Coordinates of C-alpha atoms in Angstrom, one line a residue:
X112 CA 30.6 176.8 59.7
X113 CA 30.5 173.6 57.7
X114 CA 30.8 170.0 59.5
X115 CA 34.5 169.8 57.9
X116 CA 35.6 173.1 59.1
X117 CA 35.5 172.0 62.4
X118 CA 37.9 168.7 62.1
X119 CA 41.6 169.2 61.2
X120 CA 43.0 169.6 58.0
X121 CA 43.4 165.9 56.1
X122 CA 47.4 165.4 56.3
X123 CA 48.2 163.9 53.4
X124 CA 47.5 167.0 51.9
X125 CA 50.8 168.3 53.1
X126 CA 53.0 165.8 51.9
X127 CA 52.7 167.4 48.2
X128 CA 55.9 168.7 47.8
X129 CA 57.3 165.5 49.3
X130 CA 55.6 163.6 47.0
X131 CA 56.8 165.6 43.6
X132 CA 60.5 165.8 45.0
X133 CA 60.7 162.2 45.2
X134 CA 58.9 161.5 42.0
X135 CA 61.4 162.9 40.5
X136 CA 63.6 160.9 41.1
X137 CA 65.0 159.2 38.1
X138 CA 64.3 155.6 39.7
X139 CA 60.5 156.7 40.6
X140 CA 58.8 157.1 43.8
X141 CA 59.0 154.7 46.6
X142 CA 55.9 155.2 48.7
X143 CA 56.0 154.1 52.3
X144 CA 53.9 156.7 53.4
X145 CA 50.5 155.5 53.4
X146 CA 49.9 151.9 55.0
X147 CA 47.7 150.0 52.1
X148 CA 48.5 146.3 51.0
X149 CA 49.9 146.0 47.9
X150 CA 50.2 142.2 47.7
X151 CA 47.2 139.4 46.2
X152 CA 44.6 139.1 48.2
X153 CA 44.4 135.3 48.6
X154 CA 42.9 133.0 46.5
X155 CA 40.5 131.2 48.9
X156 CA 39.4 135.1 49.7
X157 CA 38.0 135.4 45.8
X158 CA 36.6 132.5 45.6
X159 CA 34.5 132.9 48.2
X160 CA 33.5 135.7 46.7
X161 CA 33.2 135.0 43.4
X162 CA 31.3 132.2 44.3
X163 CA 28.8 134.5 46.4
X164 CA 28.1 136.9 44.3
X165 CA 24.5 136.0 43.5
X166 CA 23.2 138.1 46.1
X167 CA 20.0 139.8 45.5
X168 CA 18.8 140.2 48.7
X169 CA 19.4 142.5 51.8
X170 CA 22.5 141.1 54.4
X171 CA 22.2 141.0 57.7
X172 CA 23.7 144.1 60.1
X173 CA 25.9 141.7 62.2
X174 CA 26.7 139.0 59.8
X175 CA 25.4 136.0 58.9
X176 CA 25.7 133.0 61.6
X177 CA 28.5 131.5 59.3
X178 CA 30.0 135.0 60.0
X179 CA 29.7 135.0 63.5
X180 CA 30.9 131.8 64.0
X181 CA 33.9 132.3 62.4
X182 CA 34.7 135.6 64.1
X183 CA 34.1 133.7 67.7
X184 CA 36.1 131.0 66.4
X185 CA 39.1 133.1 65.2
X186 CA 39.2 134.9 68.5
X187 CA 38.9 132.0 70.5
X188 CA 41.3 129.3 68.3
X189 CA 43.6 132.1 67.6
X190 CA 43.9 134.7 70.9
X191 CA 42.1 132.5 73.3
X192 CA 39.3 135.0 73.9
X193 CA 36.9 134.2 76.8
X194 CA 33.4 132.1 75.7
X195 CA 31.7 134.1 73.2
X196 CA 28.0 134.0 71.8
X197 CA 26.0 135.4 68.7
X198 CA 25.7 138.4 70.2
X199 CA 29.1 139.5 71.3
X200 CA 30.1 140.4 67.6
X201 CA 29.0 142.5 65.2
X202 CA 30.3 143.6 61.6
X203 CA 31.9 146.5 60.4
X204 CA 32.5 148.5 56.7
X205 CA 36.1 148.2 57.4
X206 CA 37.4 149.3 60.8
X207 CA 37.9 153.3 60.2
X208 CA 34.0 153.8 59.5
X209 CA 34.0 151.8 63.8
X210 CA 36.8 154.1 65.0
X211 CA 35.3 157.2 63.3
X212 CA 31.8 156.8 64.3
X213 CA 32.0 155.0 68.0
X214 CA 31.2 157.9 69.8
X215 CA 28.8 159.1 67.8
X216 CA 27.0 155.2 68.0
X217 CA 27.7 155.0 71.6
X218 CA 25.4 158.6 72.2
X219 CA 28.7 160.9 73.2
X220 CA 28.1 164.4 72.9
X221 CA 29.3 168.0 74.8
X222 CA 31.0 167.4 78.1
X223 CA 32.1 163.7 77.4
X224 CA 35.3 162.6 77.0
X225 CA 37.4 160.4 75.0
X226 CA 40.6 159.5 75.7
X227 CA 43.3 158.4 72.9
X228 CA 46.8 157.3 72.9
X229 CA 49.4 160.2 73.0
X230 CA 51.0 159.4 69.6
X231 CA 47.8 157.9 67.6
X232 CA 45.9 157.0 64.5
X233 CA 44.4 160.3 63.4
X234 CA 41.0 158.9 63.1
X235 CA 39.8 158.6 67.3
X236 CA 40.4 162.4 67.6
X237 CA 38.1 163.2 64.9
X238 CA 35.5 160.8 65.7
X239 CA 35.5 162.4 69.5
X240 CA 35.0 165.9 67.5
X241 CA 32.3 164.6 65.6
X242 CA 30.3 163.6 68.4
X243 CA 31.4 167.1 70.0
X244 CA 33.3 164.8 72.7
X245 CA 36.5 166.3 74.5
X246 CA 39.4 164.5 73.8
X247 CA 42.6 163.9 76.1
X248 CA 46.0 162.1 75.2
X249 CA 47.7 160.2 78.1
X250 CA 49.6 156.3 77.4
X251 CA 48.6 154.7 81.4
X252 CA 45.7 155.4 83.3
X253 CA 47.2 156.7 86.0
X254 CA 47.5 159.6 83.8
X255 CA 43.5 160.2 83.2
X256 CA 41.6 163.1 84.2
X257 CA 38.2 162.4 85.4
X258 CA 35.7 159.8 84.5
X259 CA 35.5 159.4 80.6
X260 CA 33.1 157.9 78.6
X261 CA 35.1 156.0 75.8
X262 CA 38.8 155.1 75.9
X263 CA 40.7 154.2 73.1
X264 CA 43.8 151.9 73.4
X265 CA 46.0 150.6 70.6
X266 CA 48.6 147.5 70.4
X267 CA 50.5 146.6 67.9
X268 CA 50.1 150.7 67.6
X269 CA 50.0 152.6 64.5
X270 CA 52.5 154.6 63.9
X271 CA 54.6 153.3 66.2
X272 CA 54.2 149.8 66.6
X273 CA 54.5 149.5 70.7
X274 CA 53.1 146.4 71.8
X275 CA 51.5 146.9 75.2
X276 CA 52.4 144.7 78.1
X277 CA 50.0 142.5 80.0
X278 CA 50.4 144.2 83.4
X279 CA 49.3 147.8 81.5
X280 CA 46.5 146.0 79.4
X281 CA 45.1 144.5 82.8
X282 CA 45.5 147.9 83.9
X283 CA 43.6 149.8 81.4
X284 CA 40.7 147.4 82.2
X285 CA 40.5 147.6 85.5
X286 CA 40.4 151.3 85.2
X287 CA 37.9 151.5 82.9
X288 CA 35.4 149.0 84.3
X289 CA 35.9 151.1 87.9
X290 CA 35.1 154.2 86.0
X291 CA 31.9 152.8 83.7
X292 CA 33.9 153.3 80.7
X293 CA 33.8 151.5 77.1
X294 CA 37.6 150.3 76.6
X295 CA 37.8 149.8 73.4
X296 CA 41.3 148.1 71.8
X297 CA 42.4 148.7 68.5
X298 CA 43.4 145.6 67.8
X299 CA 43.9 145.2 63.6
X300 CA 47.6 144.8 63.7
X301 CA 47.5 142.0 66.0
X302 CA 48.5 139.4 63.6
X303 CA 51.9 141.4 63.3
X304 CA 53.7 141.3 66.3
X305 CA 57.7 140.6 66.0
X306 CA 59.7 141.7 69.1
X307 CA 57.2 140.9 72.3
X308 CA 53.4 138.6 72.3
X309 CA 50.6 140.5 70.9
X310 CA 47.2 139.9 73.4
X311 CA 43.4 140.7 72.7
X312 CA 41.5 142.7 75.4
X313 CA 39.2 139.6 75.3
X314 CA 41.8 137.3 76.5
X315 CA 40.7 135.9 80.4
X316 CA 44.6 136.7 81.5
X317 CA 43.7 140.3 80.6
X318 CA 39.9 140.7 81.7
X319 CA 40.2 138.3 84.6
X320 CA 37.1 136.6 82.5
X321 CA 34.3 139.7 82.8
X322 CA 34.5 141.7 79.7
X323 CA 31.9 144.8 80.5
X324 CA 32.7 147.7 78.6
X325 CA 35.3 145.8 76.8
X326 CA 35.0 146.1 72.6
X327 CA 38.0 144.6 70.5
X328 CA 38.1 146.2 67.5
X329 CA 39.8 143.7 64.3
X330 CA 40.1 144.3 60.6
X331 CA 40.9 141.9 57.4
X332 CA 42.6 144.6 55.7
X333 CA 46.2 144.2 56.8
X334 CA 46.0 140.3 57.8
X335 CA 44.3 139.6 54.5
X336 CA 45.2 141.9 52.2
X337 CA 41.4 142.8 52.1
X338 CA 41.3 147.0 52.6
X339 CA 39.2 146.7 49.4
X340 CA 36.5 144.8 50.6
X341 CA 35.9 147.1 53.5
X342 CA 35.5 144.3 55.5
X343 CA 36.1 144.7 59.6
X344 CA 34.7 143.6 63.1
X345 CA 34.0 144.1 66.5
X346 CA 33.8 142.0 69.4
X347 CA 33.0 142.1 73.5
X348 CA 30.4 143.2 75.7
X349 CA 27.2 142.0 74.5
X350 CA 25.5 144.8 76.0
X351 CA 27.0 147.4 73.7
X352 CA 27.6 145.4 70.8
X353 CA 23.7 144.9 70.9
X354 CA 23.7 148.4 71.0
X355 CA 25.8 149.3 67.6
X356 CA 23.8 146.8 66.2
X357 CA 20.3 148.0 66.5
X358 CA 21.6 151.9 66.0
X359 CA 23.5 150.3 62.7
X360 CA 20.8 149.1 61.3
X361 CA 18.6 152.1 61.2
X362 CA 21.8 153.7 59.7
X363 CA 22.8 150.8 56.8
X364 CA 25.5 150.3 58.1
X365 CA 26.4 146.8 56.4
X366 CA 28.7 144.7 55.3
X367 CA 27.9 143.3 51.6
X368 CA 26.7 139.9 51.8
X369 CA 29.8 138.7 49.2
X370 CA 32.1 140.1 51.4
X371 CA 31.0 138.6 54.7
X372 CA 31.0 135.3 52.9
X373 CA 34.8 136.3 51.6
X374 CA 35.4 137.1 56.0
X375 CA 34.6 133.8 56.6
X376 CA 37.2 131.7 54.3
X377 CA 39.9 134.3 55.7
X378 CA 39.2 133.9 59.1
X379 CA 39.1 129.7 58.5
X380 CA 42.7 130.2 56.8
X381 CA 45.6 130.8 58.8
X382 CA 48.2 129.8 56.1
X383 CA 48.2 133.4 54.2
X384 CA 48.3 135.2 57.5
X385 CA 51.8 133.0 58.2
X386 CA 53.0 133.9 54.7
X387 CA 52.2 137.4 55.0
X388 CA 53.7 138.3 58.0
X389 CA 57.0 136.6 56.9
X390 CA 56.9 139.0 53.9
X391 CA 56.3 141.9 55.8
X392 CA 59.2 140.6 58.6
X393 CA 61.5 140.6 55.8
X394 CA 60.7 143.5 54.4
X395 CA 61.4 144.8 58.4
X396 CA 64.5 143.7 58.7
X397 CA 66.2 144.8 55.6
X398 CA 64.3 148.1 55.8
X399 CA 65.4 148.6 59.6
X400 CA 69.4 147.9 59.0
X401 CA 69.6 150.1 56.1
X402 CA 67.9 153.0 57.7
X403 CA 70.2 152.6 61.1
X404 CA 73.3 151.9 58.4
X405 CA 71.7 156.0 57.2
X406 CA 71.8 157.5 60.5
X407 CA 68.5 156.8 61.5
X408 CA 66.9 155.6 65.5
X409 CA 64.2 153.3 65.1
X410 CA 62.4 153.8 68.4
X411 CA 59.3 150.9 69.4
X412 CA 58.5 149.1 66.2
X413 CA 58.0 145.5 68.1
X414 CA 55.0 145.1 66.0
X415 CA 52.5 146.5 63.1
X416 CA 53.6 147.2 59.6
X417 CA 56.0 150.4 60.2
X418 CA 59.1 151.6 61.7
X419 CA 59.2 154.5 63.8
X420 CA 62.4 156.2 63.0
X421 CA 64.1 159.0 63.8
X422 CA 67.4 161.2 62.9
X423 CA 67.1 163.5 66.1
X424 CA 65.7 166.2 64.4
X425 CA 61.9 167.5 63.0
X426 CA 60.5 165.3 61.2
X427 CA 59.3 167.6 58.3
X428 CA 63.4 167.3 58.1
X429 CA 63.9 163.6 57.6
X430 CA 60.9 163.8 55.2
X431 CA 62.7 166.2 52.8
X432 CA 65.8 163.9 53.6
X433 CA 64.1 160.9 52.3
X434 CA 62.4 162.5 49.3
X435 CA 65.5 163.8 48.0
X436 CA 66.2 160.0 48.0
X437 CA 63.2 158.9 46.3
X438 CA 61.1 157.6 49.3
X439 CA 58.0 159.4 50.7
X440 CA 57.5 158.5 53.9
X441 CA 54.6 159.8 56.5
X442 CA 55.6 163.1 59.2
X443 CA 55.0 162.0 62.5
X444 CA 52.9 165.0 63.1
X445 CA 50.2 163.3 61.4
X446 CA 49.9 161.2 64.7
X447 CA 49.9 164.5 67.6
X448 CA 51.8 167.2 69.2
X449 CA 54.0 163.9 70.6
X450 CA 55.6 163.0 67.6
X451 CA 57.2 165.9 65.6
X452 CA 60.2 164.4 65.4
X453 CA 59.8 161.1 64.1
X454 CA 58.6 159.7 60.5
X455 CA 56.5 156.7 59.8
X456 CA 58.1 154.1 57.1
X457 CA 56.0 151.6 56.0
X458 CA 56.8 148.1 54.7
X459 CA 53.3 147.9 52.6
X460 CA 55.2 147.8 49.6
X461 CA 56.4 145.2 47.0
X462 CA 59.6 143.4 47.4
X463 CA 61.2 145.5 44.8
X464 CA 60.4 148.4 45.8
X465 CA 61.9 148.1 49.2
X466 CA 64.9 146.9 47.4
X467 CA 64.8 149.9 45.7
X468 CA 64.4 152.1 49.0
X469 CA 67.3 149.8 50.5
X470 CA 69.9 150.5 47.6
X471 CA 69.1 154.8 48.0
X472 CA 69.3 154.1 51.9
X473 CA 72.7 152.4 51.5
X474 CA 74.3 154.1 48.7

């Protein structure tokens, strides 16, 4: 049996029909199903990298020290992490390539186990069958089964956009630390909380100021409009961060040096972030009152770039719905058994576009 055979089928291959039913449509396709940016990347971004493109030689595995400055000085200006050194960060090709190959970096095999959010990004189940891990779904701690190895949490959450709270944050951490366990936080829609305070694992009121096993995983993409560059990081223990580093380096695992130069003038500029998320909050709030005006629930949504919605039904239902309206939007069954009955809309589209999907909604 082939590697492939052995991880679930890719989803977006069943979306299709979806997708030619509401192509047709005689306004074209609105596509809220896949989360990818769609507006500039900003200016001080290219530059930066136009500027550093003269780069013949090979870039450093975890960044340059320009690089790893700014990250500690993001987390810490921005979230208030705890102290930080060189050696508590690390780069990443984009944040997937982490999420997909953290067990398989961290030396899981048969008989470990990983445990994932209930309702959760695709990619942290198939990285646990990758490294042959066991995987099991559960949303508190109270809820695990034995001792595992790796434990993924995720706030603001795709799809749904729950925002954790402190009390189950400082939880999650206590358990894991108890229990030997890397906790690692999923922590790239941070910059796009709405409804209740986004926190970093890293900050003291949730560690208590001892971050052992603790990894906080961030990404440009969304906060930067930056999926292109591939450009991500990870930050916490310095014990295991040491650790991805020296196994990442034997693997190539690097970040162009153009690109970590672009990292840096994003992380020193907190203007774009501030405009993006008010684009993205408006797009919210006219998306969210026309799909409740339609008969939809929006259930969670207090953060990330989506709305979690819902006509009490299967989802594969209030796909159809929507494509007979022109708007592809993502099954919750791409996200577990949990979520059958709920679709993912996304607001990583232009202005017009939404406008568009607003007018069908409320026609």
């Amino acid at each position: 049996m082939s590697l492939s055979q052995t991880l679930p089928a890719f989803p977006w291959d069943t979306l299709a029909g979806a997708r030619a039913l509401a192509g047709s449509h005689e306004g074209g396709i609105v596509d809220l199903s896949v989360g990818t940016p769609v507006d500039p990347t900003p200016g001080v971004v290219r530059e930066a990298l136009e500027a550093a493109s003269q780069a013949p030689g090979y870039p450093a595995v975890w960044g340059t020290s320009a690089l790893r400055e700014a990250i500690i000085s993001y987390l810490r200006g921005r979230w208030g992490s705890v102290e930080l050194g060189e050696h508590n960060v690390t780069t990443a090709i984009g944040t997937k390539e982490l999420v997909g190959w953290l067990p398989t970096l961290l030396a899981l095999g048969p008989g470990d186990s990983v445990v994932l959010p209930r309702i959760a990004y695709p990619t942290y189940e198939v990285g646990a069958l990758m490294a042959r891990a066991r995987t099991q779904r559960c949303d508190d701690p109270d809820e695990v089964s034995g001792s595992p190895r790796l434990i993924w949490i995720n706030s603001p959450a795709n799809p749904h956009g729950a925002i954790a709270p402190l009390e189950l944050l400082r939880r999650w951490v206590r358990f894991a630390q108890e229990h030997g366990a890397v906790l690692a936080a999923d922590e790239c829609y941070a910059e796009f909380a709405y409804d209740a305070p986004a926190r970093t694992i890293l900050d003291p009121a949730v560690n208590d100021g001892d971050i052992t096993g603790l990894l906080a995983v961030q990404s440009l993409s969304k906060r930067s409009n930056m999926a292109g560059y591939r450009a991500g990081f990870v930050a916490g223990d310095a014990s295991i961060v040491d650790e991805l580093t020296a196994v990442r380096k034997h693997l190539g695992m690097i970040v162009p040096a153009p690109v970590q130069t672009a990292m840096v003038a994003a992380l020193g500029d907190q203007r774009h972030v501030d405009e993006q998320r008010a684009r993205y909050a408006a797009r919210r709030a006219r998306m969210r009152a026309a799909l409740e005006r339609a008969g939809f629930r929006i259930d969670h949504s207090e953060g990330s770039l989506y709305l979690w919605a819902t006509q009490d039904g299967p989802g594969r239902e209030s796909i159809d719905w929507l494509a007979g309206r022109g708007i592809l939007a993502a099954p919750g069954d791409f996200y577990g058994p949990h979520a059958t009955d709920h679709v993912r809309i996304s607001m990583t589209a232009t202005d017009e576009r939404i406008a568009a999907a607003v007018n069908r909604l409320t026609a």
